[in-house]
XYZ file of C-alpha atoms in Angstrom:
752
model
C -92.835 82.940 -73.188
C -90.785 85.211 -71.030
C -90.514 84.775 -67.229
C -92.326 88.023 -66.580
C -94.996 88.178 -69.008
C -97.188 91.451 -69.463
C -100.735 91.800 -70.599
C -103.371 89.150 -70.367
C -100.823 86.483 -69.254
C -99.188 88.450 -66.411
C -100.450 85.982 -63.799
C -97.838 83.370 -65.128
C -94.829 82.529 -63.092
C -91.176 81.889 -63.996
C -92.154 78.085 -64.205
C -94.344 78.766 -67.180
C -91.582 78.167 -69.665
C -91.680 74.375 -68.768
C -95.332 74.221 -70.228
C -96.761 74.480 -73.778
C -98.855 77.753 -73.443
C -100.327 79.892 -76.228
C -98.076 82.808 -77.287
C -100.538 84.570 -79.545
C -102.178 87.879 -78.782
C -105.291 87.531 -76.666
C -107.511 88.704 -79.466
C -106.573 85.629 -81.458
C -107.311 83.218 -78.586
C -110.457 85.087 -77.264
C -111.766 88.076 -79.394
C -113.457 90.687 -77.426
C -117.077 89.625 -78.063
C -116.196 85.999 -77.329
C -114.278 86.825 -74.207
C -117.271 88.868 -73.044
C -119.730 85.984 -73.692
C -117.452 83.620 -71.827
C -117.244 85.969 -68.850
C -121.068 86.216 -68.862
C -121.346 82.337 -69.045
C -119.061 82.128 -65.895
C -121.219 84.701 -64.085
C -124.388 82.864 -64.888
C -122.998 79.421 -63.850
C -121.559 80.979 -60.819
C -124.917 82.415 -59.769
C -126.637 78.934 -60.020
C -123.753 77.174 -58.357
C -123.966 79.412 -55.402
C -127.712 78.775 -55.365
C -127.107 75.070 -55.385
C -124.670 75.268 -52.499
C -127.145 77.017 -50.304
C -129.921 74.555 -51.290
C -127.981 71.257 -50.722
C -125.409 72.208 -48.245
C -123.530 69.098 -47.104
C -126.371 66.746 -48.302
C -125.239 64.019 -50.659
C -126.197 64.790 -54.296
C -128.616 62.248 -55.854
C -128.796 62.592 -59.541
C -132.159 60.946 -59.998
C -133.714 63.152 -57.472
C -136.330 65.584 -59.019
C -134.346 68.407 -57.156
C -131.281 67.668 -59.175
C -132.840 68.808 -62.379
C -131.424 72.059 -63.562
C -128.559 72.247 -61.150
C -124.797 73.069 -61.661
C -124.012 70.204 -59.319
C -125.131 67.881 -61.966
C -122.435 69.187 -64.153
C -119.782 68.067 -61.637
C -118.268 64.548 -61.910
C -120.174 61.865 -60.112
C -117.096 61.555 -57.758
C -118.124 64.938 -56.209
C -121.638 63.858 -55.384
C -120.836 63.208 -51.645
C -118.480 66.104 -50.987
C -119.717 68.891 -48.859
C -120.706 72.478 -49.002
C -117.061 73.662 -48.764
C -116.091 71.760 -51.959
C -119.168 72.930 -53.803
C -118.669 76.553 -52.730
C -115.041 76.277 -53.981
C -116.357 75.129 -57.481
C -118.697 78.056 -57.560
C -115.882 80.403 -56.620
C -113.844 78.983 -59.542
C -116.408 79.926 -61.941
C -116.538 83.485 -60.560
C -112.690 83.940 -60.462
C -112.365 83.041 -64.118
C -115.080 85.511 -64.979
C -113.290 88.105 -63.028
C -110.098 87.495 -64.929
C -111.896 87.994 -68.116
C -113.552 91.219 -66.796
C -110.140 92.859 -66.172
C -108.489 91.743 -69.382
C -106.619 88.587 -68.057
C -106.505 85.310 -69.875
C -108.769 82.862 -68.142
C -105.929 80.461 -67.286
C -106.968 77.693 -64.888
C -104.917 77.777 -61.721
C -106.211 74.459 -60.404
C -108.181 71.454 -61.471
C -111.272 73.107 -60.067
C -110.841 75.956 -62.569
C -110.188 73.560 -65.347
C -113.671 72.130 -64.753
C -114.993 75.642 -64.446
C -113.419 76.801 -67.802
C -114.669 73.768 -69.460
C -118.285 74.497 -68.363
C -117.931 78.091 -69.390
C -116.749 77.334 -72.825
C -119.592 74.894 -73.421
C -122.101 77.422 -71.961
C -120.772 80.518 -73.731
C -122.835 79.939 -77.040
C -125.933 79.984 -74.987
C -125.324 83.479 -73.668
C -125.394 84.606 -77.223
C -129.285 84.568 -76.724
C -129.126 87.191 -74.033
C -130.447 90.597 -75.184
C -127.971 93.499 -75.942
C -129.186 95.292 -72.810
C -128.334 92.279 -70.713
C -124.899 91.836 -72.290
C -124.020 95.612 -72.032
C -125.022 95.409 -68.345
C -122.636 92.426 -67.882
C -119.777 94.430 -69.500
C -119.844 92.410 -72.841
C -118.510 94.371 -75.922
C -121.521 93.935 -78.306
C -120.498 94.303 -81.975
C -121.736 97.505 -83.255
C -120.714 97.328 -86.943
C -123.230 99.198 -89.281
C -123.538 96.221 -91.465
C -122.590 92.437 -91.700
C -119.404 92.897 -93.628
C -117.183 92.528 -90.579
C -119.300 90.299 -88.444
C -118.733 86.658 -87.907
C -120.180 83.927 -85.906
C -118.569 83.763 -82.408
C -116.220 80.977 -81.875
C -114.119 79.605 -78.974
C -112.110 76.860 -80.503
C -108.710 78.556 -79.833
C -109.747 79.073 -76.214
C -109.517 75.385 -75.658
C -105.593 75.874 -75.948
C -105.795 77.456 -72.409
C -105.958 73.943 -70.948
C -102.334 73.094 -70.435
C -101.136 69.437 -70.828
C -99.666 67.869 -67.709
C -100.755 70.899 -65.498
C -102.045 68.435 -63.022
C -98.483 67.205 -62.311
C -97.293 70.679 -61.277
C -99.400 70.607 -57.934
C -97.356 70.452 -54.840
C -98.493 67.020 -53.969
C -97.088 65.583 -57.289
C -93.655 67.202 -56.497
C -90.572 65.242 -55.214
C -89.862 65.685 -51.561
C -86.744 67.589 -50.563
C -84.488 65.070 -48.984
C -81.688 67.440 -47.926
C -82.076 71.270 -48.041
C -78.297 71.825 -47.892
C -77.473 70.224 -51.249
C -80.948 70.528 -52.818
C -81.094 66.869 -53.430
C -84.645 65.522 -54.252
C -86.355 62.229 -53.504
C -88.347 60.150 -55.742
C -91.392 61.556 -57.673
C -94.553 60.548 -55.683
C -96.499 57.809 -57.400
C -99.746 59.166 -59.004
C -102.840 58.053 -56.858
C -105.451 55.760 -58.262
C -107.813 58.617 -59.093
C -105.109 60.843 -60.616
C -103.688 64.118 -59.568
C -106.862 65.810 -60.871
C -109.148 63.753 -58.511
C -111.557 65.918 -56.402
C -109.211 65.791 -53.266
C -106.664 67.793 -55.336
C -108.930 70.054 -57.064
C -107.778 73.350 -55.305
C -104.182 72.482 -55.173
C -102.542 75.289 -57.234
C -100.583 74.697 -60.456
C -96.858 75.968 -60.341
C -96.790 77.924 -63.606
C -99.703 80.348 -62.666
C -99.721 82.564 -59.647
C -101.982 81.222 -56.959
C -105.061 83.235 -56.007
C -105.240 85.014 -52.660
C -106.618 82.341 -50.184
C -108.147 85.201 -48.078
C -110.372 86.552 -50.978
C -113.528 84.764 -49.836
C -116.713 84.706 -51.856
C -118.418 87.669 -53.428
C -120.538 89.545 -51.018
C -123.933 88.714 -52.577
C -122.937 85.026 -52.508
C -121.648 85.007 -49.102
C -124.934 86.582 -47.817
C -126.821 83.773 -49.599
C -124.584 81.072 -48.134
C -125.249 82.707 -44.689
C -128.920 82.041 -45.029
C -130.041 85.180 -46.857
C -131.950 85.348 -50.153
C -130.180 85.085 -53.253
C -129.594 88.528 -54.710
C -127.268 87.997 -57.630
C -125.887 91.003 -59.535
C -128.406 92.293 -62.166
C -129.364 91.151 -64.626
C -128.397 87.684 -63.763
C -131.224 86.580 -61.551
C -131.070 82.675 -61.056
C -134.220 82.134 -63.222
C -132.842 84.190 -66.058
C -129.282 82.504 -65.804
C -131.025 78.962 -65.855
C -133.218 80.056 -68.809
C -130.223 81.386 -70.801
C -128.208 78.087 -70.026
C -131.026 75.813 -70.830
C -130.769 74.341 -67.208
C -134.098 75.567 -66.045
C -135.899 72.323 -66.894
C -133.435 69.791 -68.178
C -131.578 67.171 -66.118
C -127.891 66.940 -67.396
C -125.819 63.683 -67.086
C -122.261 63.803 -65.780
C -119.379 63.857 -68.150
C -118.419 65.848 -71.208
C -120.917 67.749 -73.327
C -120.896 65.274 -76.118
C -122.360 62.608 -73.635
C -125.318 64.879 -72.955
C -126.801 64.671 -76.420
C -130.319 63.219 -76.350
C -130.077 61.601 -79.863
C -129.456 62.646 -83.385
C -130.079 66.388 -83.714
C -130.778 66.577 -79.969
C -129.682 69.436 -77.725
C -126.282 69.412 -76.105
C -125.465 70.622 -72.556
C -126.394 74.279 -73.085
C -128.398 74.341 -76.293
C -127.710 73.604 -79.896
C -125.425 75.493 -82.268
C -128.279 77.738 -83.360
C -127.522 79.818 -80.383
C -124.328 81.046 -81.846
C -125.907 82.120 -85.178
C -129.541 83.164 -84.605
C -130.559 85.366 -81.476
C -134.154 85.238 -80.271
C -134.618 88.616 -81.779
C -133.149 87.323 -85.115
C -135.616 84.386 -84.951
C -138.532 86.735 -84.449
C -137.394 88.832 -87.378
C -137.032 85.845 -89.598
C -140.353 84.302 -88.376
C -142.149 87.636 -89.243
C -140.508 87.710 -92.638
C -141.568 84.017 -93.236
C -145.160 84.925 -92.415
C -145.131 87.636 -95.055
C -143.650 85.277 -97.642
C -146.272 82.638 -96.672
C -149.088 85.141 -96.937
C -148.053 86.147 -100.494
C -147.743 82.310 -101.377
C -151.260 81.679 -100.080
C -152.685 84.625 -102.122
C -150.997 83.441 -105.310
C -151.976 79.884 -104.727
C -155.748 80.833 -104.444
C -155.593 83.018 -107.415
C -153.751 80.911 -109.724
C -154.407 77.342 -108.536
C -153.350 74.979 -111.267
C -152.953 77.600 -113.984
C -149.571 78.530 -115.466
C -148.170 81.723 -113.834
C -147.713 84.080 -116.778
C -144.901 86.515 -116.023
C -145.886 89.989 -117.323
C -143.615 91.669 -119.830
C -144.354 95.059 -118.061
C -143.985 95.222 -114.261
C -146.584 97.800 -114.162
C -149.062 95.255 -115.214
C -151.983 95.324 -112.594
C -151.608 91.482 -111.978
C -147.900 92.069 -110.994
C -147.177 92.753 -107.384
C -143.959 93.450 -105.555
C -145.303 91.262 -102.738
C -146.134 88.397 -105.006
C -144.704 84.930 -104.531
C -144.758 82.977 -107.778
C -142.802 85.700 -109.347
C -139.948 85.352 -106.846
C -139.519 81.684 -107.850
C -137.341 80.593 -110.855
C -139.233 80.801 -114.266
C -139.151 76.914 -114.595
C -141.651 76.795 -111.699
C -144.319 78.754 -113.612
C -146.126 75.734 -114.613
C -146.223 73.727 -111.471
C -149.627 72.701 -110.081
C -151.632 73.651 -107.011
C -150.543 70.825 -104.918
C -146.783 71.719 -105.657
C -147.503 75.488 -104.821
C -149.261 74.369 -101.556
C -146.115 72.310 -100.594
C -144.046 75.374 -101.280
C -146.204 77.385 -98.785
C -145.606 74.445 -96.396
C -141.750 74.678 -96.962
C -141.888 78.321 -95.818
C -144.089 77.505 -92.885
C -141.917 74.617 -91.828
C -139.037 77.089 -91.393
C -141.200 79.529 -89.540
C -142.268 76.806 -87.237
C -138.592 75.952 -86.539
C -137.814 79.562 -85.832
C -140.692 79.921 -83.428
C -139.896 76.679 -81.626
C -136.228 77.744 -81.049
C -134.908 74.945 -83.449
C -132.368 75.622 -86.120
C -134.039 76.384 -89.432
C -132.199 73.715 -91.322
C -133.426 73.232 -94.794
C -134.280 69.564 -95.303
C -134.939 69.693 -99.012
C -134.438 71.841 -102.060
C -137.817 73.545 -101.687
C -136.844 74.607 -98.080
C -133.316 75.878 -99.251
C -135.071 78.297 -101.673
C -137.754 79.124 -99.134
C -134.891 80.128 -96.679
C -133.480 82.361 -99.367
C -136.810 84.035 -99.873
C -137.220 84.454 -96.057
C -133.826 85.976 -95.585
C -134.425 88.231 -98.567
C -137.775 89.431 -97.007
C -136.083 89.727 -93.541
C -133.636 92.284 -94.908
C -136.602 94.317 -96.399
C -138.307 94.188 -93.090
C -135.283 95.473 -91.238
C -135.068 98.499 -93.675
C -138.783 99.249 -92.827
C -138.528 99.188 -89.092
C -137.632 102.733 -89.038
C -141.361 103.291 -88.981
C -142.403 102.834 -85.416
C -145.948 101.915 -86.198
C -144.732 99.137 -88.672
C -142.471 97.824 -86.050
C -145.137 97.849 -83.436
C -147.500 96.047 -85.731
C -144.942 93.162 -86.137
C -143.925 93.159 -82.521
C -140.306 94.209 -83.230
C -138.101 97.006 -81.953
C -137.151 99.703 -84.358
C -134.209 99.417 -86.611
C -131.841 101.401 -84.439
C -132.347 98.825 -81.578
C -131.198 95.855 -83.896
C -127.520 95.466 -83.578
C -125.609 93.513 -86.333
C -125.663 90.216 -84.421
C -129.457 90.189 -84.850
C -129.373 90.731 -88.624
C -126.481 88.658 -89.792
C -128.852 87.053 -92.249
C -126.193 86.008 -94.790
C -124.573 83.783 -92.135
C -127.892 82.161 -91.541
C -127.823 81.074 -95.173
C -124.207 79.974 -94.769
C -124.852 77.747 -91.737
C -128.222 76.262 -92.492
C -128.044 75.599 -96.289
C -126.103 72.691 -97.775
C -125.154 74.703 -100.734
C -126.333 77.524 -102.903
C -127.007 75.386 -105.958
C -130.750 76.172 -106.303
C -129.838 79.746 -107.052
C -128.417 78.477 -110.435
C -131.919 78.448 -111.673
C -131.990 82.255 -111.746
C -128.892 82.212 -114.176
C -129.845 81.463 -117.640
C -126.281 80.360 -118.465
C -126.426 77.557 -115.809
C -130.158 76.590 -115.934
C -129.404 73.901 -118.520
C -126.883 72.233 -115.874
C -129.396 72.272 -113.030
C -132.290 71.092 -114.998
C -130.498 68.026 -116.316
C -129.278 65.440 -113.771
C -127.337 63.749 -116.447
C -125.621 66.823 -117.651
C -121.779 66.263 -117.572
C -121.230 69.408 -115.527
C -123.988 68.409 -113.128
C -122.386 64.949 -112.628
C -118.937 66.475 -112.231
C -120.223 68.929 -109.579
C -122.406 66.514 -107.835
C -125.486 68.748 -108.059
C -128.035 66.036 -108.355
C -131.604 66.428 -109.484
C -132.592 70.114 -108.858
C -135.786 70.101 -111.080
C -138.903 71.253 -109.261
C -140.311 67.699 -109.636
C -137.798 66.673 -106.990
C -137.568 69.558 -104.769
C -139.565 67.907 -101.937
C -137.377 64.746 -101.557
C -135.502 64.963 -98.326
C -131.540 65.267 -98.523
C -129.831 62.090 -97.693
C -128.494 63.554 -94.393
C -131.808 64.783 -93.229
C -135.104 63.281 -91.923
C -138.557 63.714 -93.674
C -140.705 66.395 -92.212
C -143.755 65.653 -90.147
C -146.786 66.272 -92.502
C -148.480 69.538 -91.827
C -151.760 69.831 -90.353
C -153.410 72.739 -92.244
C -155.825 75.069 -90.480
C -159.456 74.341 -91.104
C -160.109 77.949 -92.456
C -157.182 77.428 -95.021
C -158.726 74.147 -96.060
C -162.071 75.859 -96.432
C -160.511 78.355 -98.874
C -159.123 75.543 -100.978
C -162.467 73.673 -100.837
C -164.360 76.748 -102.053
C -161.908 77.640 -104.809
C -163.090 77.455 -108.509
C -162.560 73.864 -109.672
C -161.767 75.047 -113.212
C -158.802 76.783 -111.689
C -157.560 74.120 -109.297
C -157.803 71.266 -111.706
C -156.572 72.799 -114.814
C -153.891 70.167 -115.152
C -156.338 67.358 -114.243
C -159.703 68.286 -115.889
C -161.170 64.909 -114.991
C -161.368 66.077 -111.358
C -163.414 69.156 -112.066
C -166.379 69.181 -109.828
C -164.891 66.461 -107.564
C -165.513 63.599 -109.884
C -163.656 60.475 -108.748
C -162.270 58.759 -111.863
C -160.642 55.729 -110.147
C -162.748 52.946 -108.643
C -161.315 50.477 -106.233
C -161.433 46.733 -107.496
C -163.795 44.439 -105.722
C -161.907 42.773 -102.838
C -162.011 38.929 -103.638
C -159.255 38.124 -101.193
C -159.282 36.523 -97.652
C -157.808 38.651 -94.953
C -154.014 38.580 -94.952
C -153.747 36.848 -98.468
C -152.641 40.105 -100.030
C -149.891 40.933 -97.359
C -148.485 37.301 -97.757
C -148.380 37.552 -101.496
C -146.685 40.991 -101.397
C -144.154 39.496 -98.898
C -143.401 36.575 -101.034
C -142.964 38.790 -104.099
C -140.626 41.164 -102.032
C -138.522 38.283 -100.975
C -138.284 37.217 -104.533
C -136.614 40.609 -105.362
C -133.880 40.356 -102.885
C -130.280 40.608 -104.463
C -128.997 37.270 -103.068
C -130.837 34.110 -102.425
C -129.276 33.333 -99.138
C -130.226 30.637 -96.672
C -132.233 32.951 -94.422
C -133.998 34.364 -97.611
C -134.824 30.649 -98.789
C -136.441 29.788 -95.267
C -138.301 33.076 -95.060
C -139.655 32.452 -98.658
C -140.595 28.758 -97.779
C -142.356 29.891 -94.514
C -144.232 32.643 -96.424
C -145.200 30.299 -99.201
C -146.797 27.869 -96.894
C -148.893 30.668 -95.216
C -149.676 32.074 -98.765
C -151.074 28.801 -100.040
C -153.059 28.134 -96.852
C -154.746 31.449 -97.265
C -155.273 31.182 -100.916
C -157.169 27.773 -100.477
C -158.885 28.967 -97.345
C -160.614 25.501 -96.817
C -159.956 22.672 -94.400
C -160.546 20.178 -97.215
C -157.460 21.473 -99.097
C -154.842 22.126 -96.486
C -151.385 22.527 -98.163
C -149.742 20.486 -95.360
C -151.977 17.552 -96.385
C -151.261 17.993 -100.124
C -147.510 18.294 -99.986
C -145.521 16.035 -97.555
C -143.876 18.145 -94.775
C -140.136 17.806 -95.328
C -138.132 17.413 -92.054
C -134.929 18.037 -93.814
C -136.206 21.611 -94.505
C -137.224 22.305 -90.895
C -135.737 25.406 -89.267
C -135.831 27.084 -85.965
C -138.775 29.511 -85.525
C -139.947 28.487 -89.067
C -141.537 25.140 -88.526
C -141.774 22.319 -90.910
C -141.907 23.484 -94.509
C -143.679 22.213 -97.615
C -140.565 22.509 -99.719
C -137.723 19.880 -99.856
C -134.224 20.282 -98.838
C -133.237 22.142 -102.082
C -136.326 24.455 -101.499
C -138.301 22.904 -104.334
C -142.059 22.340 -104.447
C -143.909 20.047 -106.974
C -146.700 21.549 -109.028
C -149.063 19.969 -111.424
C -146.772 20.615 -114.593
C -143.620 21.812 -113.088
C -141.249 21.598 -110.043
C -140.718 25.170 -108.639
C -137.467 25.951 -106.959
C -137.633 29.109 -104.701
C -135.240 31.787 -106.061
C -134.579 35.539 -105.791
C -132.987 38.462 -107.707
C -136.041 39.076 -109.765
C -137.444 42.531 -110.783
C -140.827 43.512 -109.386
C -142.790 42.674 -112.631
C -140.800 39.381 -112.907
C -141.405 38.403 -109.363
C -145.193 38.942 -109.588
C -145.487 36.957 -112.790
C -143.379 34.050 -111.374
C -145.399 34.123 -108.122
C -148.719 34.043 -109.998
C -147.528 31.253 -112.196
C -146.223 29.206 -109.177
C -149.536 29.677 -107.360
C -151.532 28.516 -110.456
C -149.580 25.432 -111.000
C -149.776 24.509 -107.266
C -153.431 25.132 -107.289
C -153.960 22.782 -110.021
C -151.752 20.256 -108.336
C -153.673 20.632 -105.011
C -157.078 20.143 -106.864
C -155.825 17.067 -108.696
C -154.392 15.614 -105.473
C -157.378 16.304 -103.380
C -158.691 12.704 -103.468
C -155.265 11.150 -102.803
C -153.710 13.379 -100.097
C -150.686 11.265 -98.916
C -150.646 12.877 -95.469
C -154.166 11.667 -94.702
C -153.658 8.010 -95.815
C -150.453 7.765 -93.813
C -152.216 8.725 -90.656
C -155.216 6.648 -91.485
C -157.605 9.519 -91.644
C -160.880 9.379 -93.301
C -161.246 10.425 -96.956
C -161.537 14.179 -97.412
C -164.947 15.913 -97.787
C -165.761 16.664 -101.316
C -164.693 20.060 -102.520
C -167.106 22.995 -103.145
C -167.964 22.837 -106.939
C -167.412 26.716 -107.154
C -163.847 26.600 -105.521
C -162.206 26.503 -108.832
C -163.931 29.691 -109.864
C -163.166 31.201 -106.474
C -159.477 30.398 -106.725
C -159.415 31.824 -110.351
C -161.022 35.121 -109.000
C -158.466 35.191 -106.196
C -155.634 34.672 -108.489
C -156.888 37.324 -110.801
C -157.033 39.832 -107.819
C -153.461 38.875 -106.658
C -152.291 39.408 -110.231
C -153.194 43.079 -110.246
C -150.424 45.406 -110.347
C -150.012 46.817 -106.736
C -146.849 48.643 -106.988
C -148.373 51.996 -106.790
C -150.541 50.954 -103.802
C -147.670 49.453 -101.980
C -145.521 52.421 -102.520
C -148.178 54.827 -101.356
C -149.125 52.664 -98.319
C -145.559 52.314 -97.117
C -144.620 55.919 -97.534
C -147.888 57.111 -95.851
C -147.159 54.900 -92.946
C -143.716 55.984 -92.793
C -144.786 59.555 -92.623
C -147.858 58.828 -90.396
C -149.895 60.393 -93.166
C -153.581 59.513 -93.446
C -155.556 59.270 -96.780
C -157.416 62.328 -95.678
C -154.347 64.310 -95.081
C -152.724 63.166 -98.418
C -155.895 64.248 -100.180
C -155.933 67.559 -98.663
C -152.242 68.140 -99.454
C -152.670 67.003 -103.046
C -155.937 68.955 -103.383
C -157.645 65.786 -104.513
C -160.773 63.985 -103.253
C -160.135 61.434 -100.521
C -162.091 58.538 -102.231
C -159.480 58.783 -105.063
C -156.606 58.197 -102.586
C -158.518 55.337 -101.013
C -159.095 53.727 -104.320
C -155.408 53.840 -105.268
C -154.587 52.042 -102.066
C -156.996 49.329 -102.938
C -155.217 48.880 -106.305
C -157.112 51.131 -108.606
C -155.108 52.489 -111.479
C -153.858 56.053 -111.075
C -153.464 58.385 -114.021
C -149.913 60.056 -113.952
C -151.436 63.616 -114.026
C -153.414 62.893 -110.793
C -150.682 60.779 -109.005
C -147.933 63.334 -109.258
C -149.972 65.762 -107.242
C -149.167 63.568 -104.279
C -145.359 63.770 -104.692
C -144.716 66.914 -102.731
C -146.845 65.682 -99.680
C -145.107 62.243 -99.893
C -141.681 64.072 -99.964
C -140.683 61.988 -103.112
C -139.802 62.989 -106.575
C -142.487 62.829 -109.222
C -140.238 60.350 -111.091
C -140.371 57.840 -108.221
C -144.130 57.929 -108.263
C -144.318 57.642 -112.024
C -142.000 54.636 -111.991
C -144.147 52.965 -109.304
C -147.283 53.500 -111.612
C -145.318 51.787 -114.339
C -144.618 48.712 -111.967
C -141.145 49.613 -110.914
C -140.627 49.264 -107.234
C -138.361 51.960 -105.785
C -136.712 50.300 -102.641
C -135.982 53.658 -100.935
C -139.870 54.299 -100.588
C -141.084 50.708 -100.450
C -138.288 48.526 -98.986
C -138.013 44.922 -99.509
C -138.892 42.554 -96.573
C -135.963 41.610 -94.578
C -135.508 37.861 -93.708
C -135.154 37.156 -89.993
C -131.642 37.198 -88.728
C -129.445 34.267 -87.823
C -131.791 33.120 -84.943
C -133.687 31.154 -87.713
C -130.967 28.688 -87.787
C -130.035 26.177 -90.514
C -132.466 23.662 -91.943
C -131.890 20.346 -90.073
C -130.762 17.446 -92.118
C -129.569 13.873 -91.646
C -130.089 11.611 -88.751
C -130.671 14.408 -86.418
C -133.853 15.384 -88.280
C -135.010 11.837 -88.293
C -133.789 10.930 -91.702
C -132.513 7.366 -92.349
């Protein structure tokens, strides 16, 4: 770096050689479009900052005050909250000064700590200015890209601009320099000790750095700002009214905490200080274009759904066939989707409309599953066609969009949308006959090597591991009416038993006391845990006591009176347990030791055998209950002669395979999906869903219709119907943490 630099760094001094400064051309640090957006961000922040100075004056700034919402003062460190109007106006001036530097082609080098804060805010806010219209940016002097196509366009970035922050700059201020002890021989005293708050504390914010020429202290504030500070109305330069600036920066309704932008996140996927990264990829106009294209794709999908229902889509050999339409939806899907049912096709409509909802709500259209990835490809393809047709003013007016000549390249960078919001392009392999064998076989060596996963349509709606499940869609009543009025022979071609709305599954009669099924399923789930730890053992013991109590459901046969309570097995928050210190329980024919690491079917069979043997032991021991005799209680009341039959019926009901019901119930609860919503999404009668939830058997052809709505693969549902529990969709119960404590033993537990 020369002592007298030219170009964008000409504000440096001869002291700049002592500091690590970028030496690349300005275009590499801040390309023209990025520099323009950064300048616009500085202007917008300055307008709001001057507004805040006039509004708050010298009053202390209280962050939990409703008046603090949407202010630039909230972006200052908390140590600045009690500083007066002069300091606040200086911070606003720092924003405007850096914007002025950019406007005349200078690098926005911070010249003091206040400008470092200002540049940091500008860099964080610059992506939000991408949402301004082309007219607004032109009015602010921003060089809007005017490429005729997308080939030379890229998403704006400001990463290199962070190099404009110079390490150690704060130590170059006058207060941090040694005091001259003797002017004659240029001897210096000791370097001053850095204060507790550091040289970048608010009291030093306007001390100039030595390696950059200081600004003219007589420059004052911009005329429009000074008039506002003097009590006049805020008349910021067009087009940056305070309302528009606040809206662009997302500061119009959101309170921002102090600190860096990463501290302002509201949670996973939440917005940052000035909006999410969508602002640098999709402009509001681009979102409207994509949403209009998504509507057209969804309309075509609804048409094909109502026409084909569950029938196989037959691709015509001749594209002039009257059934073939360039606007069709099923024909744009890969050929292996031609045989999918109506519920699957309805879910594909939902995938398109989910992305359309994202675009309209200002969210990034991030594809959450394979179906949405393909849907985004279709939407982008349709959007390109829409742009080509916008030369027609009538068509543009119908869609509420400007004509094609008013849509610059940054509004139609659709390929970048795919690049940023898709995890990969693997789904497109379905269109390549040479690769289809790889993506349709999860166990294919090439699939395993490339880590592609299961891309068969049967698994398209299972969320990716790094995304959350979608909130189930609520379909509009008129659309549901169209489905209800559709030809049953068309919509249940793959499940003919449902033609005419016939319900083929009947719920078994419920012979169980309230809560018994839940305790049984919890006990069975605990028996499937991988390790039989102490906490697992205690949880199983406590569950077993409640299970047997509910199973007998009679005061004359209370489990605690049949099996002696074992004080050595007592535990904090679990109470005294029926099992002994080895977690064993005596039955009529066997002694049962609690254990885990069973499969689902093994656990159910083992639990039923345990209950049967314990029931026989309880019945045989009824007349000689040890607990009663030890307490001198009267003999128990004779048992109901029908109790044995009742217990047999209860055991038979418990022995029913409930893996499908448990999987459905847990997944529906997780998605907040009602039986009616699931029935509507699967295009099935609601009583059928209710019957399955009560333990009725489900035919595979009917059950897999629910997979898309449950955002599961069909294989996972089929495994559940076969009695195999998938812990991703129906997790095992978790024993309580360490607070349970250890089983007491020895003298401390009253043992001899």
